[in-house]
Short mmCIF file of C-alpha atoms and ligand atoms in Angstrom, two decimals:
data_model
loop_
_atom_site.label_atom_id
_atom_site.label_comp_id
_atom_site.label_asym_id
_atom_site.label_seq_id
_atom_site.Cartn_x
_atom_site.Cartn_y
_atom_site.Cartn_z
CA MET T 1 37.00 63.15 68.49
CA THR T 2 38.42 60.92 70.74
CA ALA T 3 40.19 61.78 73.96
CA SER T 4 43.98 61.43 73.84
CA GLY T 5 46.87 61.33 75.86
CA ARG T 6 49.90 63.35 75.72
CA LEU T 7 51.18 64.62 72.28
CA ILE T 8 54.53 63.61 71.15
CA VAL T 9 56.16 65.71 68.67
CA VAL T 10 59.23 64.65 66.45
CA SER T 11 61.24 67.14 64.23
CA ASN T 12 64.69 67.45 63.48
CA ARG T 13 64.98 71.40 64.94
CA GLU T 14 64.62 71.73 68.45
CA PRO T 15 62.35 74.78 69.58
CA TYR T 16 65.03 76.11 71.96
CA ILE T 17 68.77 75.46 71.52
CA HIS T 18 71.19 76.48 74.28
CA GLU T 19 74.84 78.02 72.79
CA ARG T 20 77.75 78.74 75.08
CA ASN T 21 79.53 81.78 74.02
CA LYS T 22 82.34 83.89 75.86
CA LYS T 23 79.47 85.38 78.31
CA GLY T 24 77.85 82.06 79.29
CA ILE T 25 75.23 79.88 77.98
CA ARG T 26 72.26 81.66 75.73
CA CYS T 27 68.74 80.16 74.88
CA LYS T 28 67.87 80.83 71.24
CA VAL T 29 65.10 79.96 69.15
CA PRO T 30 65.72 78.93 65.78
CA ILE T 31 64.31 80.46 62.56
CA GLY T 32 62.11 78.48 60.26
CA GLY T 33 58.51 78.13 59.72
CA LEU T 34 58.25 74.70 61.88
CA VAL T 35 59.38 76.13 65.64
CA THR T 36 57.21 79.20 64.53
CA ALA T 37 54.19 77.40 64.32
CA LEU T 38 54.54 74.78 66.62
CA ASP T 39 55.85 75.79 69.74
CA PRO T 40 52.94 77.50 70.60
CA VAL T 41 50.81 74.62 70.33
CA MET T 42 53.23 72.44 72.38
CA GLN T 43 52.83 75.33 75.12
CA LYS T 44 49.24 74.93 75.07
CA ALA T 45 49.03 71.42 75.11
CA GLY T 46 52.17 70.03 76.84
CA GLY T 47 53.82 66.52 76.07
CA VAL T 48 57.34 65.63 74.77
CA TRP T 49 59.18 67.20 71.73
CA ILE T 50 61.82 64.92 70.53
CA ALA T 51 64.61 66.42 68.36
CA TRP T 52 68.21 66.55 67.57
CA GLY T 53 70.39 68.48 70.13
CA SER T 54 72.27 70.63 68.22
CA GLY T 55 73.48 73.51 70.64
CA SER T 56 77.11 73.88 71.86
CA ALA T 57 75.47 73.82 75.14
CA ASP T 58 72.58 71.62 74.77
CA ALA T 59 73.87 68.54 76.76
CA GLU T 60 74.96 70.50 79.83
CA THR T 61 71.24 72.28 80.07
CA ALA T 62 69.80 68.60 79.81
CA ASP T 63 69.63 65.62 82.14
CA GLU T 64 71.31 62.40 81.10
CA ARG T 65 68.59 61.29 78.92
CA GLY T 66 68.52 64.43 77.10
CA ARG T 67 65.40 66.00 78.82
CA LEU T 68 64.43 69.26 79.92
CA MET T 69 61.58 71.42 80.73
CA VAL T 70 60.97 74.20 78.52
CA PRO T 71 60.40 77.18 78.20
CA GLU T 72 63.08 78.31 80.84
CA ASN T 73 61.08 81.16 82.48
CA ASP T 74 57.56 79.16 82.19
CA PRO T 75 58.25 75.71 81.83
CA ARG T 76 54.99 73.90 79.78
CA TYR T 77 56.61 70.98 78.08
CA THR T 78 59.26 68.50 77.68
CA LEU T 79 62.14 68.87 75.00
CA ARG T 80 63.88 65.54 74.76
CA ARG T 81 67.00 65.98 72.82
CA ILE T 82 68.69 63.32 70.66
CA TRP T 83 72.43 63.57 70.13
CA LEU T 84 74.09 62.80 66.75
CA ASP T 85 77.45 62.86 65.80
CA PRO T 86 79.25 64.88 62.98
CA LYS T 87 79.10 62.19 60.57
CA GLU T 88 75.49 61.75 61.56
CA ILE T 89 74.77 65.53 61.21
CA ASN T 90 76.47 65.74 57.92
CA GLU T 91 75.06 62.64 56.15
CA TYR T 92 71.30 62.31 57.42
CA TYR T 93 70.91 66.34 58.29
CA TYR T 94 73.08 67.83 55.24
CA GLY T 95 73.22 64.97 53.14
CA PHE T 96 70.18 62.72 52.86
CA SER T 97 67.49 65.82 53.83
CA ASN T 98 69.11 68.82 52.36
CA ARG T 99 71.17 67.52 49.56
CA ILE T 100 68.82 64.77 48.34
CA ILE T 101 65.03 65.32 49.73
CA TRP T 102 65.13 69.42 49.67
CA PRO T 103 66.35 69.54 46.07
CA VAL T 104 64.16 66.92 44.77
CA CYS T 105 60.71 68.22 46.44
CA HIS T 106 61.63 71.70 45.20
CA LEU T 107 62.19 70.41 41.77
CA PHE T 108 65.89 70.96 41.57
CA GLN T 109 67.33 67.36 40.57
CA GLU T 110 70.21 68.58 39.14
CA LYS T 111 71.49 69.52 42.87
CA ALA T 112 70.42 66.44 44.22
CA ARG T 113 73.51 64.01 45.29
CA LEU T 114 72.54 60.58 45.57
CA GLU T 115 74.90 59.14 48.14
CA THR T 116 74.24 55.54 49.29
CA GLU T 117 76.06 56.68 52.67
CA TYR T 118 73.64 59.50 52.94
CA TRP T 119 70.99 56.91 52.60
CA GLU T 120 72.23 54.51 55.43
CA THR T 121 72.78 57.11 57.77
CA TYR T 122 69.17 58.60 57.55
CA LYS T 123 67.97 55.11 58.16
CA GLU T 124 69.92 54.80 61.19
CA VAL T 125 68.89 58.03 62.67
CA ASN T 126 65.39 57.40 61.80
CA HIS T 127 66.09 54.33 64.14
CA ARG T 128 67.44 56.22 66.74
CA PHE T 129 64.81 58.46 67.08
CA MET T 130 61.88 55.80 66.42
CA GLU T 131 63.68 53.98 69.82
CA ALA T 132 63.41 57.40 71.84
CA VAL T 133 59.60 57.83 70.68
CA VAL T 134 59.06 54.13 72.15
CA GLU T 135 60.55 55.08 75.21
CA GLU T 136 58.68 58.37 75.59
CA ALA T 137 55.04 57.44 74.14
CA GLY T 138 52.51 55.71 76.01
CA ALA T 139 49.52 53.50 74.18
CA ASP T 140 47.26 56.54 73.81
CA ASP T 141 49.74 59.55 73.00
CA PRO T 142 49.34 60.46 69.43
CA ILE T 143 52.60 60.79 67.72
CA TRP T 144 52.94 63.87 65.29
CA ILE T 145 55.90 63.73 63.15
CA GLN T 146 57.29 66.87 61.39
CA ASP T 147 58.74 67.23 57.87
CA VAL T 148 60.94 65.21 55.69
CA HIS T 149 63.70 64.16 58.46
CA PHE T 150 61.71 61.36 59.29
CA ALA T 151 59.67 59.78 56.26
CA LEU T 152 60.68 56.31 57.73
CA LEU T 153 59.51 56.92 61.24
CA PRO T 154 55.74 55.84 60.68
CA SER T 155 56.13 52.78 59.56
CA ALA T 156 59.01 52.02 62.10
CA LEU T 157 57.34 52.70 64.98
CA ARG T 158 54.56 50.07 63.96
CA GLU T 159 56.32 47.16 65.51
CA ASP T 160 55.91 49.07 68.99
CA LEU T 161 53.29 51.27 68.75
CA PRO T 162 50.91 49.39 66.34
CA ASN T 163 47.92 51.23 67.63
CA ASN T 164 49.17 54.96 68.26
CA ASN T 165 47.40 57.49 66.24
CA ILE T 166 50.48 58.70 64.12
CA ALA T 167 50.44 61.78 61.95
CA LEU T 168 53.42 63.41 59.44
CA PHE T 169 52.98 66.76 58.17
CA TRP T 170 55.07 67.13 55.17
CA HIS T 171 56.45 71.02 55.27
CA ILE T 172 57.67 71.35 51.65
CA PRO T 173 56.35 70.74 48.40
CA PHE T 174 55.66 67.00 47.11
CA PRO T 175 56.58 66.82 43.66
CA PRO T 176 55.44 64.87 40.60
CA TRP T 177 56.28 61.26 40.42
CA GLU T 178 58.44 61.72 37.47
CA THR T 179 60.71 64.05 39.59
CA PHE T 180 60.22 62.02 42.67
CA SER T 181 61.25 58.78 41.41
CA CYS T 182 65.17 59.87 40.63
CA ILE T 183 65.47 58.92 44.42
CA PRO T 184 66.74 55.21 44.40
CA TRP T 185 65.06 54.74 47.69
CA ARG T 186 61.92 56.28 46.62
CA LYS T 187 59.87 53.03 47.55
CA GLU T 188 60.93 52.82 51.03
CA ILE T 189 60.49 56.46 51.55
CA LEU T 190 56.77 56.27 50.49
CA GLY T 191 56.43 52.83 52.36
CA GLY T 192 57.84 54.73 55.39
CA LEU T 193 55.29 57.30 55.33
CA LEU T 194 52.37 54.70 54.50
CA GLY T 195 52.81 53.77 58.34
CA ALA T 196 51.28 56.86 59.55
CA ASN T 197 47.33 57.20 59.85
CA LEU T 198 47.25 60.81 58.60
CA LEU T 199 49.61 62.71 55.99
CA GLY T 200 49.10 66.43 55.61
CA PHE T 201 50.45 68.73 53.20
CA HIS T 202 50.07 72.17 52.32
CA THR T 203 48.20 72.17 48.94
CA ALA T 204 45.82 69.55 47.19
CA SER T 205 48.37 69.31 44.45
CA TYR T 206 51.28 68.23 46.87
CA ALA T 207 48.41 65.49 48.22
CA ALA T 208 47.42 64.52 44.72
CA ASN T 209 51.46 64.20 43.62
CA PHE T 210 52.29 61.95 46.67
CA LEU T 211 48.96 60.07 45.81
CA ASN T 212 50.22 59.29 42.38
CA SER T 213 53.51 58.17 43.37
CA VAL T 214 52.24 55.89 45.85
CA ARG T 215 49.91 54.52 42.82
CA LYS T 216 52.98 54.39 40.70
CA GLU T 217 55.35 52.49 43.14
CA PHE T 218 52.49 50.53 45.07
CA PRO T 219 50.15 49.07 42.34
CA GLU T 220 48.86 46.69 45.02
CA ALA T 221 47.37 49.28 47.04
CA GLN T 222 43.91 51.01 46.91
CA VAL T 223 44.12 54.55 46.41
CA SER T 224 41.31 56.98 46.21
CA ALA T 225 41.38 60.70 46.37
CA SER T 226 42.47 61.25 50.09
CA ALA T 227 43.34 57.65 51.35
CA ILE T 228 45.06 54.94 51.01
CA ARG T 229 44.60 51.39 51.97
CA TYR T 230 47.57 49.48 52.11
CA ASP T 231 49.02 46.29 53.96
CA GLY T 232 45.81 46.14 56.34
CA ARG T 233 46.17 50.07 57.24
CA THR T 234 44.17 53.16 56.23
CA THR T 235 46.56 56.26 55.42
CA ARG T 236 44.68 59.45 55.02
CA VAL T 237 46.19 62.31 53.08
CA ARG T 238 44.93 65.66 53.06
CA PRO T 239 45.88 69.42 52.38
CA TYR T 240 46.40 72.02 55.45
CA PRO T 241 47.73 75.05 54.38
CA ILE T 242 49.62 75.99 57.52
CA GLY T 243 48.85 79.55 58.94
CA ILE T 244 50.52 81.83 61.40
CA ASP T 245 49.49 83.33 64.86
CA TYR T 246 47.58 86.11 63.05
CA ALA T 247 46.13 87.75 66.68
CA GLY T 248 50.05 87.57 68.01
CA TYR T 249 51.42 89.00 65.08
CA ARG T 250 48.64 91.85 65.33
CA ALA T 251 49.16 92.50 68.87
CA LEU T 252 52.73 92.91 68.14
CA SER T 253 52.49 95.28 65.29
CA GLU T 254 50.25 97.57 67.56
CA LYS T 255 52.99 97.92 70.22
CA GLU T 256 54.02 101.06 70.53
CA SER T 257 57.30 100.65 71.11
CA LEU T 258 57.51 98.92 67.94
CA LYS T 259 55.69 101.64 65.79
CA ARG T 260 57.86 103.98 67.44
CA ARG T 261 60.85 102.42 66.40
CA ALA T 262 59.90 101.48 62.69
CA ASN T 263 58.93 105.56 62.32
CA GLN T 264 62.47 106.48 63.26
CA LEU T 265 63.93 103.98 60.85
CA ARG T 266 61.66 105.04 58.40
CA SER T 267 62.52 108.41 58.77
CA LYS T 268 66.30 107.78 58.75
CA MET T 269 66.01 106.19 55.37
CA HIS T 270 65.39 109.41 53.35
CA VAL T 271 63.82 107.44 50.15
CA GLN T 272 60.08 107.68 49.23
CA HIS T 273 59.32 103.53 48.90
CA ILE T 274 61.23 100.79 50.42
CA ILE T 275 60.53 97.12 49.42
CA VAL T 276 61.38 94.63 51.58
CA GLY T 277 62.45 90.72 51.06
CA VAL T 278 63.11 88.57 53.83
CA ASP T 279 64.17 84.95 53.47
CA ARG T 280 66.46 82.39 54.67
CA LEU T 281 69.40 82.17 51.92
CA ASP T 282 68.14 79.26 49.94
CA TYR T 283 68.52 78.63 46.43
CA THR T 284 64.46 78.08 46.20
CA LYS T 285 63.82 81.69 47.27
CA GLY T 286 64.14 83.39 44.33
CA ILE T 287 66.22 86.19 45.66
CA MET T 288 68.68 86.13 42.63
CA ASN T 289 65.71 86.91 40.29
CA ARG T 290 64.11 89.50 42.66
CA LEU T 291 67.59 91.55 42.95
CA LEU T 292 67.56 91.16 38.98
CA ALA T 293 63.89 92.37 38.58
CA PHE T 294 64.54 95.09 40.89
CA GLU T 295 67.52 96.02 38.77
CA ARG T 296 65.51 95.72 35.70
CA PHE T 297 63.20 97.97 37.33
CA LEU T 298 65.59 100.80 37.93
CA GLU T 299 66.82 100.45 34.35
CA THR T 300 63.65 101.00 32.77
CA HIS T 301 62.08 103.35 35.19
CA PRO T 302 65.02 105.86 36.14
CA LYS T 303 62.77 108.33 37.84
CA PHE T 304 62.73 106.01 40.58
CA ILE T 305 66.54 106.27 40.61
CA GLY T 306 66.92 107.51 44.36
CA LYS T 307 63.44 107.22 45.49
CA VAL T 308 63.29 103.58 46.12
CA SER T 309 65.49 100.93 48.07
CA PHE T 310 65.65 97.40 48.50
CA ILE T 311 66.15 95.61 51.96
CA GLN T 312 67.28 92.14 51.68
CA VAL T 313 67.30 90.03 54.75
CA ALA T 314 68.80 86.79 53.73
CA SER T 315 69.92 84.74 56.96
CA PRO T 316 72.70 82.14 56.42
CA THR T 317 71.30 78.53 56.32
CA ARG T 318 72.76 75.04 55.72
CA SER T 319 75.99 77.27 54.72
CA ALA T 320 77.97 73.98 55.02
CA ILE T 321 76.39 73.12 51.51
CA THR T 322 78.45 73.95 48.30
CA GLU T 323 75.50 75.04 46.38
CA TYR T 324 74.59 77.33 49.39
CA ARG T 325 78.03 78.92 49.64
CA ASP T 326 78.02 79.39 45.42
CA MET T 327 74.48 81.38 45.85
CA LYS T 328 75.57 83.10 48.42
CA ARG T 329 78.60 84.17 46.42
CA GLU T 330 76.55 85.00 43.51
CA ILE T 331 73.90 86.80 45.25
CA GLU T 332 76.68 89.07 46.84
CA GLU T 333 78.26 89.87 43.44
CA ASN T 334 75.08 90.87 41.85
CA VAL T 335 74.01 93.14 44.74
CA GLY T 336 77.84 94.73 44.55
CA ARG T 337 77.20 95.26 41.22
CA ILE T 338 74.10 96.44 41.17
CA ASN T 339 74.53 99.17 43.84
CA GLY T 340 78.08 100.16 41.96
CA ARG T 341 75.61 100.50 38.72
CA PHE T 342 73.30 102.95 40.69
CA GLN T 343 74.33 104.22 43.66
CA GLN T 344 74.68 107.77 44.67
CA PRO T 345 76.54 108.93 47.72
CA GLN T 346 72.97 109.75 49.57
CA TRP T 347 71.32 106.62 48.14
CA THR T 348 71.96 103.10 48.25
CA PRO T 349 69.87 100.77 46.12
CA ILE T 350 69.96 97.60 47.75
CA ILE T 351 70.91 97.10 51.48
CA TYR T 352 71.76 93.65 51.87
CA ILE T 353 71.63 92.07 55.54
CA ASN T 354 73.37 88.63 55.76
CA ARG T 355 73.11 87.67 59.15
CA SER T 356 70.30 86.27 61.41
CA VAL T 357 68.07 89.22 62.68
CA PRO T 358 65.83 89.37 65.68
CA GLY T 359 62.10 89.11 65.23
CA ASP T 360 61.40 92.30 66.06
CA GLU T 361 63.52 93.91 63.60
CA ILE T 362 61.97 91.76 60.86
CA MET T 363 58.32 93.34 62.37
CA MET T 364 59.91 97.20 61.89
CA LEU T 365 61.30 96.00 58.49
CA TYR T 366 57.29 94.55 57.47
CA ARG T 367 56.30 97.55 58.99
CA ILE T 368 58.31 100.15 57.00
CA ALA T 369 58.23 98.39 53.65
CA ASP T 370 55.36 99.74 50.82
CA VAL T 371 56.11 96.65 49.12
CA ALA T 372 57.06 92.74 50.27
CA MET T 373 58.45 90.84 47.38
CA VAL T 374 57.77 87.23 48.06
CA THR T 375 58.82 85.59 44.94
CA PRO T 376 60.05 81.50 45.48
CA ILE T 377 61.17 79.79 42.67
CA ILE T 378 59.13 76.97 44.63
CA ASP T 379 57.86 77.18 48.46
CA GLY T 380 55.67 74.68 50.28
CA MET T 381 53.99 77.66 52.02
CA ASN T 382 55.83 80.41 53.20
CA LEU T 383 55.04 82.49 55.96
CA VAL T 384 56.71 85.40 55.32
CA ALA T 385 53.82 86.48 53.17
CA LYS T 386 51.10 85.98 55.80
CA GLU T 387 53.46 87.79 58.05
CA TYR T 388 53.79 90.92 55.94
CA VAL T 389 50.20 91.53 55.35
CA THR T 390 49.17 90.80 59.10
CA VAL T 391 52.11 93.56 60.28
CA ASN T 392 51.68 95.95 57.36
CA ASP T 393 48.59 98.38 57.04
CA ASN T 394 49.05 99.92 54.26
CA GLY T 395 51.47 97.71 51.94
CA VAL T 396 51.57 95.71 48.96
CA LEU T 397 52.16 91.78 48.58
CA ILE T 398 53.88 90.46 45.21
CA LEU T 399 53.70 86.98 45.28
CA SER T 400 55.11 83.94 43.69
CA GLU T 401 52.63 82.15 41.72
CA PHE T 402 54.80 79.01 42.51
CA ALA T 403 54.45 79.60 46.61
CA GLY T 404 51.78 77.65 48.47
CA ALA T 405 50.62 80.73 49.97
CA SER T 406 49.60 81.95 46.63
CA GLU T 407 46.35 79.37 46.65
CA GLU T 408 45.02 81.15 49.25
CA MET T 409 46.24 84.61 48.74
CA ASN T 410 45.69 84.90 44.67
CA GLN T 411 44.65 88.65 45.58
CA ALA T 412 48.39 89.58 45.79
CA ILE T 413 49.99 91.01 42.90
CA ILE T 414 51.00 87.15 41.33
CA VAL T 415 54.19 86.83 39.63
CA ASN T 416 56.33 84.25 37.79
CA PRO T 417 59.39 84.22 39.79
CA TYR T 418 61.41 83.22 36.54
CA ASP T 419 60.07 86.19 34.73
CA VAL T 420 62.57 89.01 35.43
CA ASP T 421 60.49 91.49 32.93
CA SER T 422 57.01 90.98 34.70
CA MET T 423 58.25 90.96 38.56
CA SER T 424 59.81 94.39 37.52
CA ALA T 425 56.32 95.36 35.86
CA ALA T 426 54.89 94.34 39.15
CA ILE T 427 56.81 96.53 41.37
CA LYS T 428 55.87 99.64 39.24
CA LYS T 429 52.42 98.51 39.58
CA ALA T 430 52.58 98.02 43.24
CA LEU T 431 54.48 101.51 43.71
CA SER T 432 51.88 103.14 41.59
CA MET T 433 48.93 102.18 43.84
CA THR T 434 46.99 104.94 45.56
CA SER T 435 47.06 104.59 49.47
CA GLU T 436 43.22 103.50 49.44
CA GLU T 437 43.80 100.68 46.91
CA ARG T 438 46.90 99.65 49.13
CA ALA T 439 44.35 99.55 51.97
CA ARG T 440 41.84 97.58 50.38
CA HIS T 441 44.48 95.26 49.37
CA ILE T 442 45.87 94.41 52.66
CA ALA T 443 42.31 94.23 54.01
CA LEU T 444 41.59 91.69 51.74
CA LEU T 445 44.81 89.51 52.19
CA ARG T 446 44.68 90.18 55.84
CA GLY T 447 41.16 88.32 56.01
CA ILE T 448 42.28 85.27 54.42
CA VAL T 449 45.47 85.04 56.90
CA LYS T 450 42.99 85.68 59.58
CA GLU T 451 40.50 83.06 58.44
CA HIS T 452 43.32 80.35 58.27
CA ASP T 453 45.51 81.34 61.20
CA ILE T 454 47.76 78.45 62.69
CA PHE T 455 45.25 77.65 65.31
CA TRP T 456 42.70 76.75 62.16
CA TRP T 457 45.46 74.69 60.61
CA LEU T 458 46.04 73.08 64.12
CA ASN T 459 42.32 72.46 65.05
CA THR T 460 41.64 71.29 61.39
CA PHE T 461 44.24 68.80 61.64
CA LEU T 462 43.70 67.59 65.48
CA GLU T 463 40.12 67.26 64.28
CA ASP T 464 40.79 64.91 61.08
CA TRP T 465 43.21 63.33 63.01
CA GLY T 466 40.81 62.38 66.12
CA VAL T 467 43.03 63.92 68.53
CA GLU T 468 41.44 66.03 71.21
CA LEU T 469 44.43 68.13 73.44
CA GLY T 470 43.82 69.44 76.98
CA GLU T 471 42.62 72.95 77.49
CA GLY T 472 44.81 75.79 78.54
CA GLU T 473 45.93 79.21 77.38
CA PRO T 474 47.42 79.80 74.20
CA ALA T 475 50.96 81.23 74.75
CA GLU T 476 51.48 84.70 74.10
CA LEU T 477 53.54 85.32 70.78
CA ARG T 478 57.37 85.71 71.45
CA LEU T 479 59.82 86.64 69.12
CA MET T 480 63.40 85.86 69.33
CA ALA T 481 66.62 85.61 67.24
CA GLY T 482 67.36 83.41 65.03
CA THR T 483 70.39 80.98 64.28
CA GLU T 484 71.63 78.57 62.05
CA PRO T 485 72.22 75.04 63.75
CA SER T 486 75.55 74.55 65.14
CA ARG T 487 77.73 72.10 63.77
CA ARG T 488 78.96 70.89 67.53
CA SER T 489 77.38 68.29 68.72
CA ARG T 490 77.58 65.52 71.42
CA PRO T 491 78.72 61.83 70.84
P1 ADQ V 501 61.13 78.02 55.82
O1 ADQ V 501 61.52 77.62 54.25
O2 ADQ V 501 62.10 78.09 56.73
O3 ADQ V 501 59.90 76.69 56.12
P2 ADQ V 501 58.92 80.41 55.92
O4 ADQ V 501 57.66 79.95 55.53
O5 ADQ V 501 59.51 81.25 54.36
O6 ADQ V 501 59.97 79.02 55.36
O7 ADQ V 501 59.27 81.17 56.84
C1 ADQ V 501 59.44 80.59 57.91
C2 ADQ V 501 59.66 81.77 59.08
O8 ADQ V 501 60.65 82.26 59.31
C3 ADQ V 501 58.91 82.80 58.99
O9 ADQ V 501 58.34 83.22 60.64
C4 ADQ V 501 59.54 84.08 58.88
O10 ADQ V 501 59.31 85.10 59.50
C5 ADQ V 501 60.86 83.52 59.22
N1 ADQ V 501 62.28 84.28 58.85
C6 ADQ V 501 62.16 83.51 57.19
N2 ADQ V 501 63.22 84.41 56.96
C7 ADQ V 501 63.85 85.06 57.98
C8 ADQ V 501 65.05 85.95 58.05
N3 ADQ V 501 66.01 86.12 57.22
N4 ADQ V 501 65.80 86.27 59.32
C9 ADQ V 501 64.80 86.09 60.81
N5 ADQ V 501 63.53 85.45 60.14
C10 ADQ V 501 63.14 84.80 59.06
C11 ADQ V 501 59.26 75.62 55.64
C12 ADQ V 501 58.67 75.53 54.19
C13 ADQ V 501 57.79 76.60 53.95
C14 ADQ V 501 56.62 76.87 54.98
C15 ADQ V 501 57.27 76.44 56.47
C16 ADQ V 501 56.16 76.03 57.08
O11 ADQ V 501 60.01 75.91 53.09
O12 ADQ V 501 57.38 76.66 52.76
O13 ADQ V 501 55.92 77.83 54.47
O14 ADQ V 501 58.34 75.08 56.57
O15 ADQ V 501 55.62 74.97 57.22
#
């Protein structure tokens, strides 16, 4: 491993968002896997994190170049904010990233909106970020690009930074070429990624899909099982299943105050069993089918009526996009319908929470739930599955076979998220397990999460990448309120 300079991280979402409200300025940490995973890393390593400054008070809390030190109460690294105007936000973020790459990579081709303006603006924004990285990075600084928003960046950086060590981690699935190829600009996207020295995916099958797409689009490239030689450069392509801060979550779950509040909540609910679902309100997360499975379960096992409640947290996300608003309406109609069908004066079948929920409340829900249903239609990894088994001591995890997490956590009750009957049967099975069976189940899954935690992910990635970070104490895990990205921006 070679000694390296400061770490430069590039992502769309910033780790700290300043919002102005009536009481003044508040700093929030957004929900989503990326920040959860990388903020502790940057706090440990130091360096510069470059991201879109999306908060209404972001400009006034940064200097004239968009820079500030974070976290505010214990500054550890520099956040460099990039300003995007409303058209750019609409076309690069909501458009290209969330209405083209997101649906196509999650195999929802029919939801893709292949607008040329989205592509043009995506290119422009990638260029803007390229200029910021060139300003911030020294010749020895490794550059770690996060996710689908910057597929063009690795190649774009090569003109000014030909020798920097550049890596990109792709946080969502990479689909088979037959699906990916519906994107008219597929060759440019793949070519952009080939500027990196290392490309990481959650699973071996996503990595294989990527390699195969390169074979199809670049017949002149030499493609092996884990590397591509193209245009005088080698890009290694490997799976790195992301984990969570296991020790941090364990420590929080052991806090007496949290346990006390969880017990109080549990005893107020007056039901024998609680099932929980925690997701961003996204069509990939399978929320609708999960509700239908719960309905089927009540229908087919009437002795559970009045005895089990399903708590679904579905935090708003990307609500500027029509598909998300339509899905929200459909879910709400069905929650109303199912509750109307089964509800009793003293019992609510589905408790539906459609707002962003602070991290400590999510932890309480994990603790009180006998069963967690993590049943995405498809998901790159899914950290909720890992968090639940870490925090709950005696529960059962029902997990979709199409979540990346199921490759490692195959001891969960694995379900097909399209198959409502089998998910209903899984609920029955989970609720019928004895306390000893549940304890064994959780212990097994917890062992996997512990072994492959976020630091394992980070170290494995960095080691393969050949990057060595400065020593430091790992930052304490903090849980804060989530938020949807603000649409206000600075020119
Ligand atoms: P997401 O789709 O955002 O991320 P997921 O892994 O399900 O990811 O959850 C990420 C984090 O957000 C978890 O820490 C979870 O606790 C939190 N969270 C989720 N829903 C919440 C809610 N309603 N309220 C509060 N907190 C909530 C993408 C990919 C995933 C991949 C991650 C990390 O889509 O497949 O696991 O990145 O790479």
